C-alpha atoms as an extended CHARMM CRD file, in Angstrom:
* protein
*
       255  EXT
         1         1  MET       CA            -61.5590000000      -80.5570000000      122.7680000000  PROA      1               0.0000000000
         2         2  THR       CA            -62.8350000000      -83.7980000000      124.3130000000  PROA      2               0.0000000000
         3         3  LYS       CA            -65.8510000000      -85.3420000000      122.6380000000  PROA      3               0.0000000000
         4         4  THR       CA            -68.7950000000      -85.9210000000      124.9940000000  PROA      4               0.0000000000
         5         5  PHE       CA            -70.6940000000      -89.1840000000      125.1840000000  PROA      5               0.0000000000
         6         6  ASP       CA            -73.4560000000      -89.2040000000      122.5360000000  PROA      6               0.0000000000
         7         7  LEU       CA            -76.5870000000      -90.5860000000      124.2040000000  PROA      7               0.0000000000
         8         8  LYS       CA            -78.5420000000      -90.5870000000      120.9370000000  PROA      8               0.0000000000
         9         9  VAL       CA            -75.9250000000      -92.7620000000      119.2110000000  PROA      9               0.0000000000
        10        10  ALA       CA            -75.7530000000      -95.1010000000      122.2250000000  PROA      10              0.0000000000
        11        11  THR       CA            -79.5540000000      -95.4610000000      122.2620000000  PROA      11              0.0000000000
        12        12  LEU       CA            -79.7220000000      -96.1810000000      118.5340000000  PROA      12              0.0000000000
        13        13  SER       CA            -76.8580000000      -98.6710000000      118.8390000000  PROA      13              0.0000000000
        14        14  THR       CA            -78.6700000000     -100.4350000000      121.6930000000  PROA      14              0.0000000000
        15        15  ILE       CA            -81.8690000000     -100.7600000000      119.6620000000  PROA      15              0.0000000000
        16        16  ILE       CA            -80.0110000000     -102.0700000000      116.6050000000  PROA      16              0.0000000000
        17        17  GLY       CA            -78.0040000000     -104.4740000000      118.7670000000  PROA      17              0.0000000000
        18        18  ILE       CA            -81.0380000000     -105.9120000000      120.5530000000  PROA      18              0.0000000000
        19        19  VAL       CA            -82.9800000000     -106.3740000000      117.3080000000  PROA      19              0.0000000000
        20        20  LEU       CA            -80.0650000000     -108.0500000000      115.4930000000  PROA      20              0.0000000000
        21        21  VAL       CA            -79.0760000000     -110.3100000000      118.4020000000  PROA      21              0.0000000000
        22        22  LEU       CA            -82.6380000000     -111.5340000000      118.9190000000  PROA      22              0.0000000000
        23        23  PHE       CA            -83.1250000000     -111.9710000000      115.1680000000  PROA      23              0.0000000000
        24        24  MET       CA            -80.0150000000     -114.1370000000      114.7970000000  PROA      24              0.0000000000
        25        25  ALA       CA            -80.8940000000     -116.1330000000      117.9330000000  PROA      25              0.0000000000
        26        26  TRP       CA            -84.3780000000     -116.7940000000      116.5490000000  PROA      26              0.0000000000
        27        27  LEU       CA            -83.0580000000     -117.5180000000      113.0480000000  PROA      27              0.0000000000
        28        28  THR       CA            -80.5600000000     -120.1980000000      114.1070000000  PROA      28              0.0000000000
        29        29  GLY       CA            -81.6390000000     -121.2690000000      117.5930000000  PROA      29              0.0000000000
        30        30  ASP       CA            -84.0700000000     -124.0080000000      116.5860000000  PROA      30              0.0000000000
        31        31  ASP       CA            -82.0330000000     -125.4070000000      113.6740000000  PROA      31              0.0000000000
        32        32  PHE       CA            -79.1820000000     -126.7770000000      115.7900000000  PROA      32              0.0000000000
        33        33  GLY       CA            -78.9890000000     -129.2120000000      118.6790000000  PROA      33              0.0000000000
        34        34  ALA       CA            -75.9260000000     -127.4380000000      120.0720000000  PROA      34              0.0000000000
        35        35  PRO       CA            -75.3420000000     -123.7240000000      120.6560000000  PROA      35              0.0000000000
        36        36  VAL       CA            -71.9850000000     -123.2570000000      118.8780000000  PROA      36              0.0000000000
        37        37  PHE       CA            -73.1530000000     -121.8530000000      115.5350000000  PROA      37              0.0000000000
        38        38  PRO       CA            -76.0610000000     -119.8640000000      117.0560000000  PROA      38              0.0000000000
        39        39  PHE       CA            -73.4770000000     -118.2580000000      119.3560000000  PROA      39              0.0000000000
        40        40  MET       CA            -71.3770000000     -117.3520000000      116.2930000000  PROA      40              0.0000000000
        41        41  ALA       CA            -74.4520000000     -115.9060000000      114.6050000000  PROA      41              0.0000000000
        42        42  VAL       CA            -75.2860000000     -113.8250000000      117.6780000000  PROA      42              0.0000000000
        43        43  LEU       CA            -71.7030000000     -112.5410000000      117.8620000000  PROA      43              0.0000000000
        44        44  SER       CA            -71.9560000000     -111.4670000000      114.2190000000  PROA      44              0.0000000000
        45        45  ALA       CA            -74.9890000000     -109.3900000000      115.2310000000  PROA      45              0.0000000000
        46        46  TYR       CA            -72.8810000000     -107.5450000000      117.8130000000  PROA      46              0.0000000000
        47        47  ILE       CA            -70.2670000000     -106.7900000000      115.1490000000  PROA      47              0.0000000000
        48        48  ILE       CA            -72.8700000000     -105.5940000000      112.6450000000  PROA      48              0.0000000000
        49        49  SER       CA            -74.4580000000     -103.2320000000      115.1720000000  PROA      49              0.0000000000
        50        50  GLY       CA            -71.0240000000     -101.7410000000      115.8890000000  PROA      50              0.0000000000
        51        51  ILE       CA            -70.2150000000     -101.3850000000      112.1840000000  PROA      51              0.0000000000
        52        52  VAL       CA            -73.5320000000      -99.6980000000      111.3730000000  PROA      52              0.0000000000
        53        53  ILE       CA            -73.1900000000      -97.1190000000      114.1390000000  PROA      53              0.0000000000
        54        54  GLY       CA            -69.4900000000      -96.5190000000      113.5190000000  PROA      54              0.0000000000
        55        55  PHE       CA            -70.0950000000      -95.9720000000      109.8090000000  PROA      55              0.0000000000
        56        56  THR       CA            -73.2590000000      -93.8670000000      109.9500000000  PROA      56              0.0000000000
        57        57  SER       CA            -72.6190000000      -91.6600000000      112.9910000000  PROA      57              0.0000000000
        58        58  LYS       CA            -70.7390000000      -88.3760000000      112.7970000000  PROA      58              0.0000000000
        59        59  GLY       CA            -67.2460000000      -88.2140000000      114.2260000000  PROA      59              0.0000000000
        60        60  GLU       CA            -65.5330000000      -90.9100000000      116.2740000000  PROA      60              0.0000000000
        61        61  THR       CA            -68.1230000000      -93.0290000000      118.0920000000  PROA      61              0.0000000000
        62        62  ILE       CA            -66.4430000000      -96.1920000000      119.3530000000  PROA      62              0.0000000000
        63        63  VAL       CA            -67.3220000000      -95.9060000000      123.0470000000  PROA      63              0.0000000000
        64        64  GLU       CA            -71.0720000000      -95.5880000000      122.4630000000  PROA      64              0.0000000000
        65        65  PRO       CA            -71.4900000000      -98.9670000000      120.6820000000  PROA      65              0.0000000000
        66        66  GLY       CA            -69.4170000000     -100.5850000000      123.4310000000  PROA      66              0.0000000000
        67        67  VAL       CA            -71.6860000000      -99.2340000000      126.1590000000  PROA      67              0.0000000000
        68        68  ALA       CA            -74.7260000000     -100.1700000000      124.0790000000  PROA      68              0.0000000000
        69        69  SER       CA            -73.4570000000     -103.7360000000      123.7370000000  PROA      69              0.0000000000
        70        70  ILE       CA            -73.4410000000     -104.1040000000      127.5320000000  PROA      70              0.0000000000
        71        71  ILE       CA            -77.0940000000     -103.0570000000      127.6950000000  PROA      71              0.0000000000
        72        72  THR       CA            -77.8500000000     -105.2990000000      124.7160000000  PROA      72              0.0000000000
        73        73  GLY       CA            -76.2850000000     -108.2690000000      126.5000000000  PROA      73              0.0000000000
        74        74  VAL       CA            -78.3080000000     -107.7320000000      129.6720000000  PROA      74              0.0000000000
        75        75  VAL       CA            -81.6250000000     -107.2780000000      127.8500000000  PROA      75              0.0000000000
        76        76  THR       CA            -81.1650000000     -110.1400000000      125.3840000000  PROA      76              0.0000000000
        77        77  TYR       CA            -80.0350000000     -112.5290000000      128.1330000000  PROA      77              0.0000000000
        78        78  PHE       CA            -83.5140000000     -112.5210000000      129.6740000000  PROA      78              0.0000000000
        79        79  ILE       CA            -85.3500000000     -112.5410000000      126.3430000000  PROA      79              0.0000000000
        80        80  ILE       CA            -83.2760000000     -115.3890000000      124.8680000000  PROA      80              0.0000000000
        81        81  THR       CA            -83.7720000000     -117.3600000000      128.0870000000  PROA      81              0.0000000000
        82        82  ALA       CA            -87.5390000000     -116.9540000000      127.7080000000  PROA      82              0.0000000000
        83        83  MET       CA            -87.4280000000     -117.9910000000      124.0210000000  PROA      83              0.0000000000
        84        84  ASN       CA            -86.6010000000     -121.6040000000      125.0400000000  PROA      84              0.0000000000
        85        85  LEU       CA            -84.5780000000     -122.3030000000      121.8850000000  PROA      85              0.0000000000
        86        86  SER       CA            -83.6920000000     -125.9300000000      121.1950000000  PROA      86              0.0000000000
        87        87  CYS       CA            -79.9620000000     -125.2320000000      120.7690000000  PROA      87              0.0000000000
        88        88  PHE       CA            -79.7100000000     -124.2200000000      124.4390000000  PROA      88              0.0000000000
        89        89  LYS       CA            -81.4980000000     -127.2490000000      125.9240000000  PROA      89              0.0000000000
        90        90  LEU       CA            -78.1770000000     -128.9330000000      126.6710000000  PROA      90              0.0000000000
        91        91  LEU       CA            -77.1580000000     -125.9210000000      128.7620000000  PROA      91              0.0000000000
        92        92  ALA       CA            -79.0010000000     -126.1830000000      132.0720000000  PROA      92              0.0000000000
        93        93  GLY       CA            -78.8230000000     -123.8870000000      135.0900000000  PROA      93              0.0000000000
        94        94  ASP       CA            -75.4330000000     -122.3260000000      135.7660000000  PROA      94              0.0000000000
        95        95  VAL       CA            -73.9810000000     -123.7530000000      132.5400000000  PROA      95              0.0000000000
        96        96  PHE       CA            -76.4070000000     -121.6680000000      130.4990000000  PROA      96              0.0000000000
        97        97  ALA       CA            -75.7010000000     -118.5700000000      132.6070000000  PROA      97              0.0000000000
        98        98  VAL       CA            -71.9270000000     -118.9860000000      132.1970000000  PROA      98              0.0000000000
        99        99  ASN       CA            -72.2320000000     -119.4440000000      128.4290000000  PROA      99              0.0000000000
       100       100  MET       CA            -74.4740000000     -116.3990000000      128.0860000000  PROA      100             0.0000000000
       101       101  LEU       CA            -72.0970000000     -114.3150000000      130.2110000000  PROA      101             0.0000000000
       102       102  LEU       CA            -69.1340000000     -115.2900000000      128.0330000000  PROA      102             0.0000000000
       103       103  LEU       CA            -71.2270000000     -114.6600000000      124.9220000000  PROA      103             0.0000000000
       104       104  THR       CA            -72.0350000000     -111.1550000000      126.1690000000  PROA      104             0.0000000000
       105       105  LEU       CA            -68.4190000000     -110.3780000000      127.1070000000  PROA      105             0.0000000000
       106       106  ASN       CA            -67.2210000000     -111.4950000000      123.6860000000  PROA      106             0.0000000000
       107       107  GLY       CA            -70.0620000000     -109.5340000000      122.1030000000  PROA      107             0.0000000000
       108       108  ILE       CA            -68.8930000000     -106.3680000000      123.8690000000  PROA      108             0.0000000000
       109       109  ILE       CA            -65.3530000000     -106.8510000000      122.5570000000  PROA      109             0.0000000000
       110       110  LEU       CA            -66.5880000000     -107.5260000000      119.0330000000  PROA      110             0.0000000000
       111       111  ALA       CA            -68.9320000000     -104.5170000000      119.1410000000  PROA      111             0.0000000000
       112       112  PHE       CA            -65.8540000000     -102.3420000000      119.7100000000  PROA      112             0.0000000000
       113       113  ALA       CA            -64.1600000000     -104.0910000000      116.7770000000  PROA      113             0.0000000000
       114       114  GLY       CA            -67.2430000000     -103.4860000000      114.6470000000  PROA      114             0.0000000000
       115       115  ALA       CA            -67.3560000000      -99.8240000000      115.6420000000  PROA      115             0.0000000000
       116       116  TRP       CA            -63.6770000000      -99.4180000000      114.7360000000  PROA      116             0.0000000000
       117       117  THR       CA            -64.3730000000     -101.0610000000      111.3690000000  PROA      117             0.0000000000
       118       118  GLY       CA            -67.2960000000      -98.7080000000      110.7510000000  PROA      118             0.0000000000
       119       119  GLU       CA            -65.1260000000      -95.7130000000      111.6000000000  PROA      119             0.0000000000
       120       120  LYS       CA            -62.4210000000      -97.0420000000      109.2820000000  PROA      120             0.0000000000
       121       121  PHE       CA            -64.8600000000      -97.1990000000      106.3790000000  PROA      121             0.0000000000
       122       122  GLN       CA            -66.1440000000      -93.7410000000      107.3150000000  PROA      122             0.0000000000
       123       123  LEU       CA            -62.5120000000      -92.5750000000      106.8810000000  PROA      123             0.0000000000
       124       124  THR       CA            -62.4510000000      -91.1420000000      110.4100000000  PROA      124             0.0000000000
       125       125  PHE       CA            -58.8360000000      -92.1900000000      110.9610000000  PROA      125             0.0000000000
       126       126  GLU       CA            -57.4720000000      -91.4930000000      107.4810000000  PROA      126             0.0000000000
       127       127  ASN       CA            -56.7410000000      -87.8160000000      108.1130000000  PROA      127             0.0000000000
       128       128  LYS       CA            -54.4190000000      -88.8770000000      110.9330000000  PROA      128             0.0000000000
       129       129  VAL       CA            -52.3040000000      -91.0460000000      108.6280000000  PROA      129             0.0000000000
       130       130  GLU       CA            -49.3690000000      -89.1540000000      107.1730000000  PROA      130             0.0000000000
       131       131  SER       CA            -47.6280000000      -91.8150000000      105.0670000000  PROA      131             0.0000000000
       132       132  LYS       CA            -48.7230000000      -94.5800000000      102.7230000000  PROA      132             0.0000000000
       133       133  ASN       CA            -47.4730000000      -98.0250000000      103.7610000000  PROA      133             0.0000000000
       134       134  VAL       CA            -46.6010000000     -100.7990000000      101.3270000000  PROA      134             0.0000000000
       135       135  VAL       CA            -49.5260000000     -102.7970000000      102.7210000000  PROA      135             0.0000000000
       136       136  GLU       CA            -52.3510000000     -101.0880000000      104.6040000000  PROA      136             0.0000000000
       137       137  TRP       CA            -52.9970000000     -103.6150000000      107.3670000000  PROA      137             0.0000000000
       138       138  GLY       CA            -55.7840000000     -101.4960000000      108.8400000000  PROA      138             0.0000000000
       139       139  TRP       CA            -57.8230000000     -102.0130000000      105.6790000000  PROA      139             0.0000000000
       140       140  ILE       CA            -56.9810000000     -105.7160000000      105.6290000000  PROA      140             0.0000000000
       141       141  ILE       CA            -58.2570000000     -106.1150000000      109.1950000000  PROA      141             0.0000000000
       142       142  ALA       CA            -61.3630000000     -104.0080000000      108.5090000000  PROA      142             0.0000000000
       143       143  GLY       CA            -62.0750000000     -105.9530000000      105.3190000000  PROA      143             0.0000000000
       144       144  THR       CA            -61.6410000000     -109.2900000000      107.0730000000  PROA      144             0.0000000000
       145       145  ILE       CA            -64.0390000000     -108.2520000000      109.8450000000  PROA      145             0.0000000000
       146       146  ILE       CA            -66.6170000000     -107.2290000000      107.2230000000  PROA      146             0.0000000000
       147       147  GLY       CA            -66.1280000000     -110.4570000000      105.2520000000  PROA      147             0.0000000000
       148       148  VAL       CA            -66.3690000000     -112.8410000000      108.2030000000  PROA      148             0.0000000000
       149       149  THR       CA            -69.3640000000     -111.0150000000      109.6710000000  PROA      149             0.0000000000
       150       150  ALA       CA            -71.2310000000     -110.8700000000      106.3620000000  PROA      150             0.0000000000
       151       151  SER       CA            -70.5170000000     -114.5500000000      105.6770000000  PROA      151             0.0000000000
       152       152  ILE       CA            -71.7680000000     -115.6830000000      109.1000000000  PROA      152             0.0000000000
       153       153  PHE       CA            -74.8720000000     -113.5000000000      108.8150000000  PROA      153             0.0000000000
       154       154  LEU       CA            -75.6240000000     -114.8470000000      105.3260000000  PROA      154             0.0000000000
       155       155  ALA       CA            -74.9060000000     -118.3970000000      106.5180000000  PROA      155             0.0000000000
       156       156  GLY       CA            -77.6490000000     -118.0320000000      109.1160000000  PROA      156             0.0000000000
       157       157  LEU       CA            -80.1010000000     -117.1520000000      106.3460000000  PROA      157             0.0000000000
       158       158  ILE       CA            -78.8840000000     -119.8730000000      103.9760000000  PROA      158             0.0000000000
       159       159  ILE       CA            -78.8400000000     -122.6450000000      106.5910000000  PROA      159             0.0000000000
       160       160  LYS       CA            -82.4410000000     -121.8120000000      107.4860000000  PROA      160             0.0000000000
       161       161  ALA       CA            -83.4210000000     -122.7050000000      103.9270000000  PROA      161             0.0000000000
       162       162  PHE       CA            -80.8470000000     -125.2530000000      102.7120000000  PROA      162             0.0000000000
       163       163  THR       CA            -79.1540000000     -126.7440000000      105.8260000000  PROA      163             0.0000000000
       164       164  ALA       CA            -75.3810000000     -126.8070000000      106.2940000000  PROA      164             0.0000000000
       165       165  THR       CA            -74.1170000000     -128.2620000000      103.0040000000  PROA      165             0.0000000000
       166       166  LEU       CA            -71.1080000000     -127.3050000000      100.9180000000  PROA      166             0.0000000000
       167       167  THR       CA            -72.8600000000     -125.7200000000       97.9080000000  PROA      167             0.0000000000
       168       168  PRO       CA            -74.6460000000     -123.0320000000       99.9790000000  PROA      168             0.0000000000
       169       169  PHE       CA            -71.3960000000     -122.6700000000      101.9430000000  PROA      169             0.0000000000
       170       170  PHE       CA            -69.4580000000     -121.7730000000       98.7910000000  PROA      170             0.0000000000
       171       171  ILE       CA            -72.1850000000     -119.3050000000       97.7700000000  PROA      171             0.0000000000
       172       172  VAL       CA            -72.1050000000     -117.6140000000      101.1700000000  PROA      172             0.0000000000
       173       173  LEU       CA            -68.3130000000     -117.5050000000      101.0990000000  PROA      173             0.0000000000
       174       174  ALA       CA            -68.1950000000     -115.9580000000       97.6250000000  PROA      174             0.0000000000
       175       175  VAL       CA            -70.8420000000     -113.3200000000       98.3720000000  PROA      175             0.0000000000
       176       176  GLY       CA            -69.3260000000     -112.3810000000      101.7330000000  PROA      176             0.0000000000
       177       177  ILE       CA            -65.8210000000     -112.0330000000      100.3060000000  PROA      177             0.0000000000
       178       178  LEU       CA            -67.0360000000     -110.1990000000       97.2070000000  PROA      178             0.0000000000
       179       179  LEU       CA            -68.5930000000     -107.6950000000       99.5880000000  PROA      179             0.0000000000
       180       180  THR       CA            -65.2730000000     -107.4870000000      101.4420000000  PROA      180             0.0000000000
       181       181  GLY       CA            -63.3260000000     -106.5570000000       98.3200000000  PROA      181             0.0000000000
       182       182  LEU       CA            -66.0070000000     -104.1730000000       97.1080000000  PROA      182             0.0000000000
       183       183  VAL       CA            -66.2220000000     -102.1800000000      100.3300000000  PROA      183             0.0000000000
       184       184  VAL       CA            -62.4420000000     -102.0240000000      100.8170000000  PROA      184             0.0000000000
       185       185  GLY       CA            -61.8880000000     -100.9470000000       97.2100000000  PROA      185             0.0000000000
       186       186  TRP       CA            -64.6840000000      -98.3850000000       97.3710000000  PROA      186             0.0000000000
       187       187  ARG       CA            -64.0410000000      -96.7640000000      100.7450000000  PROA      187             0.0000000000
       188       188  SER       CA            -60.2460000000      -96.8780000000      101.0630000000  PROA      188             0.0000000000
       189       189  PRO       CA            -58.1440000000      -94.0030000000       99.6740000000  PROA      189             0.0000000000
       190       190  GLY       CA            -56.0000000000      -94.9290000000       96.6880000000  PROA      190             0.0000000000
       191       191  VAL       CA            -55.6840000000      -98.3690000000       95.1250000000  PROA      191             0.0000000000
       192       192  THR       CA            -56.0460000000     -101.2110000000       97.6350000000  PROA      192             0.0000000000
       193       193  ILE       CA            -56.5040000000     -104.2830000000       95.4350000000  PROA      193             0.0000000000
       194       194  LYS       CA            -53.8250000000     -106.2700000000       97.2560000000  PROA      194             0.0000000000
       195       195  GLU       CA            -55.4300000000     -105.4370000000      100.6160000000  PROA      195             0.0000000000
       196       196  SER       CA            -58.7460000000     -106.7420000000       99.2740000000  PROA      196             0.0000000000
       197       197  ALA       CA            -57.0450000000     -109.9550000000       98.1190000000  PROA      197             0.0000000000
       198       198  ILE       CA            -55.3300000000     -110.5810000000      101.4620000000  PROA      198             0.0000000000
       199       199  ALA       CA            -58.5580000000     -109.8330000000      103.3560000000  PROA      199             0.0000000000
       200       200  GLY       CA            -60.3840000000     -112.2760000000      101.0740000000  PROA      200             0.0000000000
       201       201  ILE       CA            -57.9390000000     -115.1020000000      101.7940000000  PROA      201             0.0000000000
       202       202  LEU       CA            -58.0140000000     -114.4150000000      105.5490000000  PROA      202             0.0000000000
       203       203  THR       CA            -61.8150000000     -114.3830000000      105.4740000000  PROA      203             0.0000000000
       204       204  ALA       CA            -61.8980000000     -117.7100000000      103.6220000000  PROA      204             0.0000000000
       205       205  VAL       CA            -59.5810000000     -119.3750000000      106.1520000000  PROA      205             0.0000000000
       206       206  ILE       CA            -61.5240000000     -118.0350000000      109.1520000000  PROA      206             0.0000000000
       207       207  ILE       CA            -64.8680000000     -119.1160000000      107.6770000000  PROA      207             0.0000000000
       208       208  LEU       CA            -63.4080000000     -122.5660000000      106.9740000000  PROA      208             0.0000000000
       209       209  ASP       CA            -62.3620000000     -122.7680000000      110.6290000000  PROA      209             0.0000000000
       210       210  ILE       CA            -65.8470000000     -121.7760000000      111.7620000000  PROA      210             0.0000000000
       211       211  PHE       CA            -67.5450000000     -124.2490000000      109.4070000000  PROA      211             0.0000000000
       212       212  LYS       CA            -65.2750000000     -127.1260000000      110.4320000000  PROA      212             0.0000000000
       213       213  PHE       CA            -65.2780000000     -126.5970000000      114.1760000000  PROA      213             0.0000000000
       214       214  THR       CA            -68.9460000000     -125.6240000000      114.6140000000  PROA      214             0.0000000000
       215       215  LEU       CA            -70.9050000000     -127.4030000000      111.8600000000  PROA      215             0.0000000000
       216       216  ASP       CA            -68.6710000000     -130.2360000000      110.6870000000  PROA      216             0.0000000000
       217       217  PRO       CA            -66.4200000000     -131.3440000000      113.5830000000  PROA      217             0.0000000000
       218       218  ASP       CA            -66.7450000000     -135.1080000000      113.1600000000  PROA      218             0.0000000000
       219       219  THR       CA            -67.5450000000     -135.6300000000      109.4710000000  PROA      219             0.0000000000
       220       220  THR       CA            -65.6930000000     -135.3460000000      106.1790000000  PROA      220             0.0000000000
       221       221  SER       CA            -67.8150000000     -132.7830000000      104.3480000000  PROA      221             0.0000000000
       222       222  LEU       CA            -64.7150000000     -130.6310000000      103.9740000000  PROA      222             0.0000000000
       223       223  THR       CA            -61.9450000000     -132.2410000000      101.9350000000  PROA      223             0.0000000000
       224       224  SER       CA            -58.4930000000     -130.9660000000      101.0060000000  PROA      224             0.0000000000
       225       225  GLY       CA            -59.8720000000     -130.0940000000       97.5860000000  PROA      225             0.0000000000
       226       226  SER       CA            -62.8160000000     -128.1260000000       98.9640000000  PROA      226             0.0000000000
       227       227  ILE       CA            -60.5130000000     -126.2270000000      101.3260000000  PROA      227             0.0000000000
       228       228  LEU       CA            -58.1900000000     -125.2210000000       98.4770000000  PROA      228             0.0000000000
       229       229  LEU       CA            -61.2240000000     -124.3320000000       96.3550000000  PROA      229             0.0000000000
       230       230  SER       CA            -62.5080000000     -122.1100000000       99.1630000000  PROA      230             0.0000000000
       231       231  VAL       CA            -59.2070000000     -120.2230000000       99.3220000000  PROA      231             0.0000000000
       232       232  VAL       CA            -59.2220000000     -119.7550000000       95.5320000000  PROA      232             0.0000000000
       233       233  ILE       CA            -62.8350000000     -118.5540000000       95.6750000000  PROA      233             0.0000000000
       234       234  GLY       CA            -61.8370000000     -116.1330000000       98.4120000000  PROA      234             0.0000000000
       235       235  LEU       CA            -58.9690000000     -114.7110000000       96.3710000000  PROA      235             0.0000000000
       236       236  ILE       CA            -60.9410000000     -114.3710000000       93.1250000000  PROA      236             0.0000000000
       237       237  ALA       CA            -64.0870000000     -112.9660000000       94.7750000000  PROA      237             0.0000000000
       238       238  ALA       CA            -62.0420000000     -110.4170000000       96.7350000000  PROA      238             0.0000000000
       239       239  LEU       CA            -60.1450000000     -109.3060000000       93.6200000000  PROA      239             0.0000000000
       240       240  ILE       CA            -63.3750000000     -108.9270000000       91.6450000000  PROA      240             0.0000000000
       241       241  GLY       CA            -64.9770000000     -107.0210000000       94.5070000000  PROA      241             0.0000000000
       242       242  GLY       CA            -61.8740000000     -104.8500000000       94.8910000000  PROA      242             0.0000000000
       243       243  VAL       CA            -61.8700000000     -103.9120000000       91.2050000000  PROA      243             0.0000000000
       244       244  ILE       CA            -65.5910000000     -103.0890000000       91.3120000000  PROA      244             0.0000000000
       245       245  GLY       CA            -65.0500000000     -101.0110000000       94.4520000000  PROA      245             0.0000000000
       246       246  GLU       CA            -62.1750000000      -99.0920000000       92.8780000000  PROA      246             0.0000000000
       247       247  LYS       CA            -64.3450000000      -98.4090000000       89.8030000000  PROA      247             0.0000000000
       248       248  ILE       CA            -67.1410000000      -97.0670000000       92.0080000000  PROA      248             0.0000000000
       249       249  GLN       CA            -64.6410000000      -94.8890000000       93.8720000000  PROA      249             0.0000000000
       250       250  ALA       CA            -63.1600000000      -93.5820000000       90.6110000000  PROA      250             0.0000000000
       251       251  SER       CA            -66.5620000000      -92.8020000000       89.1020000000  PROA      251             0.0000000000
       252       252  GLY       CA            -67.5970000000      -90.9960000000       92.2810000000  PROA      252             0.0000000000
       253       253  SER       CA            -64.4660000000      -88.8310000000       92.3240000000  PROA      253             0.0000000000
       254       254  LYS       CA            -65.1180000000      -87.6620000000       88.7590000000  PROA      254             0.0000000000
       255       255  LYS       CA            -68.5040000000      -86.1750000000       89.6660000000  PROA      255             0.0000000000
């Protein structure tokens, strides 16, 4: 039986998407002279909206968040334009329109990725899996998406208060990756500590890339030592989160 398009889910996803995109644009748009990090923050909002709907809705709902992200992109384009944020002042005329179009197209793709991640944590696909692999790459990918998204979202909040320095960066990284390990360990069937660890390392590397190429392209805030420390933090935080998640899963199964 073919599942019909759920208008209620699509509507809710649109509302969540619009609110999150505008919130992240407002949160970061006046703190930067260039649009790179605000764009990353907005893209994280698309992912979060997809994750929330994919996780909370009944059954497989990946198409609905994708359609909602298109509507979200159209609506937020006009609102963000009217907000006159300082980070977009360098983008005049067609340049701004092209950047916003690419932002929306990438947002649509990432909303699908977020929806898939939400469905993964809802265990929608687990009944279709017949064998246990040595490494569950699906959970690694889902955990990495959660970790990167959470870290970027938290970074937007932290930067608003503390600016882009390394100490808040390490805090954001640790919290985001701890959440990665916790959710993977809690929601995934069986023991997935190694998946949490791999997802934590991948998240750390991706966040380092984002920090370097968007916030610190021409300075030396990041050193070889701080990069290695970030990877170690990622591994340890993910392992701790994974163990906590497995404990939560075990305690829940006993009830």
